[in-house]
């Protein structure tokens, strides 16, 4: 069994770009900044991975600091950045856990995309992460992140099996949901189409009650908090599949 986002990292982009409209998602985050009349320049991308959203933001003129703990995901990010010489000096990439990172500067906004915060399995880890975000945000800074809901993990991921394929890899996604812990464990079985051997990565995501996230955001100091149904400005519902949290310093 491999660590999550280790061997799969080299296939991540071809896979996710088929599943997710990242341009639209980044556009949504920018519209949230506009909604709150904010014009950030320096943006922290928490759990930036291979940098798909970071690069879209860089191309739009934002400066990016990307933090992620997966060396393999960051290698892909760094390789891609090499092909954009004009963007290279606008990005800082840091290999670190998002519960324990350090920055030399404060940022105007912090973003996190695509379930990354669900990978924090303990409330105390959420608190460590959110308090660092709070510390490194400037006054009136904005923090936005999406989460998979308990509802989607319990009813859609559930104990289901999905087969997904892209150009260079075939995958089987086998989920197990622990109702008590609200943790979904995914066995991601990967069959590369080249000569590389079969491997399995184990991924775990925890669903949290909205009130738990609000409690922790408030505890670390955030004043105003909104929860939207993903890609909208409508209030989140109990049966939303994915929600967007927005917290203002
Ligand atoms: C689903 S990927 C999302 C990557 C990127 N944000 C995107 O939208 O493509 C989740 C990312 O979270 C990172 N991650 C999970 N837990 C982490 C932690 N505790 N510290 C740092 N990175 C973490 C993984 O390494 C992975 O790159």
Tab-separated table of C-alpha atoms and ligand atoms in Angstrom:
chain	number	residue	atom	x	y	z
A	1	UNK	CA	0.000	0.000	0.000
A	2	UNK	CA	1.396	3.385	-0.996
A	3	UNK	CA	1.050	6.779	0.682
A	4	UNK	CA	-1.723	8.951	-0.790
A	5	UNK	CA	-0.578	11.238	-3.638
A	6	UNK	CA	2.734	9.431	-4.086
A	7	UNK	CA	2.705	7.218	-7.188
A	8	UNK	CA	-0.639	8.566	-8.362
A	9	UNK	CA	0.895	12.074	-8.553
A	10	UNK	CA	2.271	11.509	-12.059
A	11	UNK	CA	-1.238	10.693	-13.328
A	12	UNK	CA	-3.083	13.313	-11.255
A	13	UNK	CA	-3.340	16.050	-13.884
A	14	UNK	CA	-4.552	13.948	-16.806
A	15	UNK	CA	-7.062	12.339	-14.480
A	16	UNK	CA	-8.447	15.371	-12.636
A	17	UNK	CA	-8.552	17.676	-15.635
A	18	UNK	CA	-11.053	15.209	-17.129
A	19	UNK	CA	-13.198	15.204	-13.985
A	20	UNK	CA	-13.059	18.820	-12.854
A	21	UNK	CA	-13.609	22.207	-14.479
A	22	UNK	CA	-10.810	23.977	-12.562
A	23	UNK	CA	-11.096	27.224	-14.576
A	24	UNK	CA	-14.698	27.587	-13.512
A	25	UNK	CA	-13.818	26.719	-9.912
A	26	UNK	CA	-11.035	29.329	-9.773
A	27	UNK	CA	-13.449	31.827	-11.372
A	28	UNK	CA	-15.892	31.063	-8.542
A	29	UNK	CA	-13.233	31.773	-5.913
A	30	UNK	CA	-12.434	35.101	-7.597
A	31	UNK	CA	-16.154	35.924	-7.629
A	32	UNK	CA	-16.207	35.260	-3.858
A	33	UNK	CA	-13.380	37.795	-3.425
A	34	UNK	CA	-15.404	40.273	-5.534
A	35	UNK	CA	-18.536	39.524	-3.483
A	36	UNK	CA	-16.663	40.705	-0.379
A	37	UNK	CA	-15.079	43.663	-2.256
A	38	UNK	CA	-11.574	42.270	-1.858
A	39	UNK	CA	-8.735	42.457	-4.363
A	40	UNK	CA	-6.024	40.111	-3.149
A	41	UNK	CA	-2.582	40.109	-4.722
A	42	UNK	CA	-0.704	37.470	-2.752
A	43	UNK	CA	-2.556	34.183	-2.341
A	44	UNK	CA	-1.667	31.152	-0.249
A	45	UNK	CA	-2.796	27.908	-1.915
A	46	UNK	CA	-3.072	25.337	0.890
A	47	UNK	CA	-2.556	21.738	-0.232
A	48	UNK	CA	-1.721	23.069	-3.695
A	49	UNK	CA	-0.850	19.616	-5.067
A	50	UNK	CA	0.369	19.716	-8.662
A	51	UNK	CA	-0.636	23.373	-8.790
A	52	UNK	CA	-3.529	23.259	-11.270
A	53	UNK	CA	-5.497	26.053	-9.537
A	54	UNK	CA	-2.289	27.892	-8.563
A	55	UNK	CA	-1.176	28.107	-12.206
A	56	UNK	CA	-4.586	29.413	-13.307
A	57	UNK	CA	-4.288	32.127	-10.620
A	58	UNK	CA	-0.662	32.889	-11.589
A	59	UNK	CA	-1.720	33.372	-15.219
A	60	UNK	CA	-4.333	35.855	-14.007
A	61	UNK	CA	-1.610	37.914	-12.307
A	62	UNK	CA	-1.798	36.742	-8.673
A	63	UNK	CA	1.334	35.857	-6.715
A	64	UNK	CA	1.156	32.407	-5.185
A	65	UNK	CA	2.597	30.599	-2.218
A	66	UNK	CA	1.802	26.901	-2.488
A	67	UNK	CA	2.079	24.508	0.459
A	68	UNK	CA	1.687	20.739	0.239
A	69	UNK	CA	3.223	17.747	1.990
A	70	UNK	CA	3.451	15.470	-1.038
A	71	UNK	CA	6.932	15.679	-2.559
A	72	UNK	CA	5.663	13.863	-5.655
A	73	UNK	CA	2.751	16.270	-6.247
A	74	UNK	CA	5.096	19.245	-5.779
A	75	UNK	CA	7.609	17.770	-8.228
A	76	UNK	CA	4.889	17.817	-10.891
A	77	UNK	CA	4.034	21.417	-9.930
A	78	UNK	CA	7.707	22.478	-10.144
A	79	UNK	CA	8.178	20.761	-13.502
A	80	UNK	CA	5.167	22.576	-14.940
A	81	UNK	CA	6.353	25.940	-13.611
A	82	UNK	CA	9.656	25.447	-15.489
A	83	UNK	CA	7.701	25.786	-18.723
A	84	UNK	CA	6.396	29.247	-17.730
A	85	UNK	CA	9.579	31.345	-17.221
A	86	UNK	CA	7.523	34.536	-16.743
A	87	UNK	CA	5.578	32.956	-13.822
A	88	UNK	CA	8.560	31.405	-12.054
A	89	UNK	CA	9.409	34.417	-9.935
A	90	UNK	CA	5.775	34.885	-8.850
A	91	UNK	CA	5.490	31.572	-7.029
A	92	UNK	CA	6.987	30.059	-3.892
A	93	UNK	CA	6.491	26.335	-3.354
A	94	UNK	CA	6.859	24.917	0.151
A	95	UNK	CA	6.891	21.225	1.063
A	96	UNK	CA	5.158	21.095	4.402
A	97	UNK	CA	2.173	19.803	6.297
A	98	UNK	CA	-0.671	22.320	6.316
A	99	UNK	CA	-0.984	21.830	10.080
A	100	UNK	CA	2.591	22.942	10.601
A	101	UNK	CA	3.955	25.403	8.043
A	102	UNK	CA	5.792	28.672	8.212
A	103	UNK	CA	5.747	31.700	5.894
A	104	UNK	CA	8.082	34.698	5.756
A	105	UNK	CA	5.260	37.015	4.841
A	106	UNK	CA	1.545	37.582	5.314
A	107	UNK	CA	-0.891	37.009	2.457
A	108	UNK	CA	-4.098	38.713	1.282
A	109	UNK	CA	-6.068	35.523	0.720
A	110	UNK	CA	-5.830	31.840	1.405
A	111	UNK	CA	-7.503	29.237	-0.781
A	112	UNK	CA	-7.738	25.489	-0.706
A	113	UNK	CA	-9.264	23.411	-3.481
A	114	UNK	CA	-10.718	19.990	-3.956
A	115	UNK	CA	-11.407	18.225	-0.649
A	116	UNK	CA	-7.935	18.920	0.701
A	117	UNK	CA	-9.251	20.024	4.104
A	118	UNK	CA	-11.209	16.736	4.411
A	119	UNK	CA	-7.810	15.020	4.577
A	120	UNK	CA	-7.380	16.467	8.077
A	121	UNK	CA	-8.884	13.697	10.187
A	122	UNK	CA	-8.781	15.302	13.649
A	123	UNK	CA	-10.393	18.456	14.972
A	124	UNK	CA	-7.059	19.396	16.542
A	125	UNK	CA	-5.438	19.277	13.073
A	126	UNK	CA	-8.129	21.573	11.695
A	127	UNK	CA	-7.440	23.942	14.572
A	128	UNK	CA	-3.677	23.919	13.928
A	129	UNK	CA	-4.219	24.542	10.211
A	130	UNK	CA	-6.843	27.283	10.650
A	131	UNK	CA	-4.838	29.107	13.301
A	132	UNK	CA	-1.802	29.219	11.001
A	133	UNK	CA	-3.977	30.526	8.168
A	134	UNK	CA	-5.325	33.179	10.529
A	135	UNK	CA	-1.795	34.100	11.636
A	136	UNK	CA	-0.492	34.483	8.065
A	137	UNK	CA	-3.501	36.372	6.691
A	138	UNK	CA	-3.352	40.163	6.663
A	139	UNK	CA	-6.109	42.110	8.415
A	140	UNK	CA	-9.348	41.742	6.387
A	141	UNK	CA	-7.828	38.716	4.656
A	142	UNK	CA	-10.118	36.008	3.297
A	143	UNK	CA	-9.895	32.227	3.597
A	144	UNK	CA	-11.979	30.014	1.305
A	145	UNK	CA	-11.979	26.260	1.073
A	146	UNK	CA	-14.333	23.553	-0.130
A	147	UNK	CA	-15.246	20.393	1.725
A	148	UNK	CA	-17.003	17.189	0.886
A	149	UNK	CA	-19.988	16.890	3.200
A	150	UNK	CA	-20.856	14.009	5.516
A	151	UNK	CA	-23.870	13.540	3.233
A	152	UNK	CA	-21.780	12.868	0.110
A	153	UNK	CA	-19.274	10.629	1.894
A	154	UNK	CA	-22.054	8.607	3.509
A	155	UNK	CA	-24.498	8.377	0.599
A	156	UNK	CA	-22.500	8.677	-2.617
A	157	UNK	CA	-18.993	7.457	-1.826
A	158	UNK	CA	-20.529	5.107	0.771
A	159	UNK	CA	-19.186	1.567	0.315
A	160	UNK	CA	-19.221	1.930	-3.445
A	161	UNK	CA	-16.792	0.950	-6.110
A	162	UNK	CA	-16.111	3.104	-9.172
A	163	UNK	CA	-13.999	2.347	-12.224
A	164	UNK	CA	-12.374	5.326	-13.869
A	165	UNK	CA	-9.946	5.466	-16.732
A	166	UNK	CA	-7.810	8.077	-18.418
A	167	UNK	CA	-5.243	7.960	-21.182
A	168	UNK	CA	-2.409	6.361	-19.235
A	169	UNK	CA	-4.081	4.635	-16.310
A	170	UNK	CA	-7.069	2.544	-15.310
A	171	UNK	CA	-8.240	2.884	-11.702
A	172	UNK	CA	-10.678	1.240	-9.330
A	173	UNK	CA	-11.910	3.365	-6.426
A	174	UNK	CA	-13.132	1.222	-3.500
A	175	UNK	CA	-14.645	3.192	-0.647
A	176	UNK	CA	-15.497	2.220	2.911
A	177	UNK	CA	-17.432	4.625	5.097
A	178	UNK	CA	-17.097	4.507	8.871
A	179	UNK	CA	-20.404	5.929	10.153
A	180	UNK	CA	-19.141	6.540	13.659
A	181	UNK	CA	-15.939	8.354	12.722
A	182	UNK	CA	-17.444	9.891	9.531
A	183	UNK	CA	-14.282	8.818	7.740
A	184	UNK	CA	-14.265	7.523	4.207
A	185	UNK	CA	-11.345	5.248	3.374
A	186	UNK	CA	-10.560	4.923	-0.298
A	187	UNK	CA	-8.437	2.149	-1.723
A	188	UNK	CA	-7.323	3.600	-5.032
A	189	UNK	CA	-6.157	0.689	-7.163
A	190	UNK	CA	-4.085	1.837	-10.085
A	191	UNK	CA	-3.200	-0.051	-13.249
A	192	UNK	CA	-0.808	2.063	-15.321
A	193	UNK	CA	-0.996	1.302	-19.019
A	194	UNK	CA	2.775	1.512	-19.443
A	195	UNK	CA	5.138	-1.086	-18.008
A	196	UNK	CA	4.889	0.306	-14.485
A	197	UNK	CA	3.532	-2.130	-11.888
A	198	UNK	CA	0.073	-2.085	-10.327
A	199	UNK	CA	-0.132	-0.094	-7.081
A	200	UNK	CA	-2.730	0.873	-4.466
A	201	UNK	CA	-2.880	4.169	-2.604
A	202	UNK	CA	-4.905	4.627	0.557
A	203	UNK	CA	-6.757	7.940	0.968
A	204	UNK	CA	-8.865	9.010	3.935
A	205	UNK	CA	-11.290	11.915	4.125
A	206	UNK	CA	-13.395	12.928	7.111
A	207	UNK	CA	-16.742	14.667	6.897
A	208	UNK	CA	-17.464	17.326	9.517
A	209	UNK	CA	-20.666	18.918	10.782
A	210	UNK	CA	-20.827	22.528	9.561
A	211	UNK	CA	-21.138	23.693	13.188
A	212	UNK	CA	-17.816	22.004	14.049
A	213	UNK	CA	-15.983	23.874	11.291
A	214	UNK	CA	-17.628	27.165	12.312
A	215	UNK	CA	-16.696	26.569	15.959
A	216	UNK	CA	-13.021	26.023	15.086
A	217	UNK	CA	-12.835	28.954	12.642
A	218	UNK	CA	-14.301	31.222	15.341
A	219	UNK	CA	-12.022	29.793	18.021
A	220	UNK	CA	-8.888	30.737	16.045
A	221	UNK	CA	-10.230	34.258	15.503
A	222	UNK	CA	-12.231	34.450	12.248
A	223	UNK	CA	-15.112	36.891	12.617
A	224	UNK	CA	-17.456	36.423	9.684
A	225	UNK	CA	-18.142	32.967	8.248
A	226	UNK	CA	-20.361	31.898	5.337
A	227	UNK	CA	-21.081	28.428	3.967
A	228	UNK	CA	-22.255	28.261	0.365
A	229	UNK	CA	-23.422	25.379	-1.780
A	230	UNK	CA	-20.440	24.765	-4.005
A	231	UNK	CA	-20.161	27.072	-7.052
A	232	UNK	CA	-23.073	29.234	-5.830
A	233	UNK	CA	-23.856	31.948	-3.302
A	234	UNK	CA	-26.797	29.961	-1.902
A	235	UNK	CA	-26.630	28.838	1.727
A	236	UNK	CA	-25.347	25.286	2.223
A	237	UNK	CA	-27.944	22.618	2.930
A	238	UNK	CA	-27.636	19.433	4.950
A	239	UNK	CA	-27.757	17.367	1.768
A	240	UNK	CA	-25.309	19.520	-0.231
A	241	UNK	CA	-22.637	17.353	-1.800
A	242	UNK	CA	-19.832	19.870	-1.600
A	243	UNK	CA	-19.757	23.188	0.240
A	244	UNK	CA	-17.567	26.263	0.210
A	245	UNK	CA	-16.536	27.813	3.515
A	246	UNK	CA	-15.562	31.477	3.498
A	247	UNK	CA	-13.986	33.044	6.586
A	248	UNK	CA	-12.939	36.665	6.994
A	249	UNK	CA	-10.255	37.899	9.384
B	1	LIG	C1	-7.244	16.210	-3.871
B	1	LIG	S1	-5.625	16.866	-3.802
B	1	LIG	C2	-5.946	18.550	-4.253
B	1	LIG	C3	-4.744	19.233	-4.853
B	1	LIG	C4	-5.021	20.613	-5.424
B	1	LIG	N1	-5.495	21.512	-4.398
B	1	LIG	C5	-6.006	20.529	-6.563
B	1	LIG	O1	-7.076	21.155	-6.451
B	1	LIG	O2	-5.720	19.892	-7.564
B	1	LIG	C6	-5.313	16.969	-2.072
B	1	LIG	C7	-3.935	17.497	-1.740
B	1	LIG	O3	-3.873	17.687	-0.334
B	1	LIG	C8	-2.570	17.378	0.084
B	1	LIG	N2	-2.620	17.134	1.525
B	1	LIG	C9	-3.444	16.306	2.202
B	1	LIG	N3	-3.209	16.396	3.522
B	1	LIG	C10	-2.224	17.304	3.684
B	1	LIG	C11	-1.548	17.831	4.814
B	1	LIG	N4	-1.849	17.441	6.064
B	1	LIG	N5	-0.571	18.744	4.614
B	1	LIG	C12	-0.259	19.142	3.367
B	1	LIG	N6	-0.862	18.687	2.260
B	1	LIG	C13	-1.841	17.775	2.415
B	1	LIG	C14	-2.185	16.173	-0.738
B	1	LIG	O4	-0.789	15.966	-0.754
B	1	LIG	C15	-2.776	16.558	-2.095
B	1	LIG	O5	-1.843	17.229	-2.881
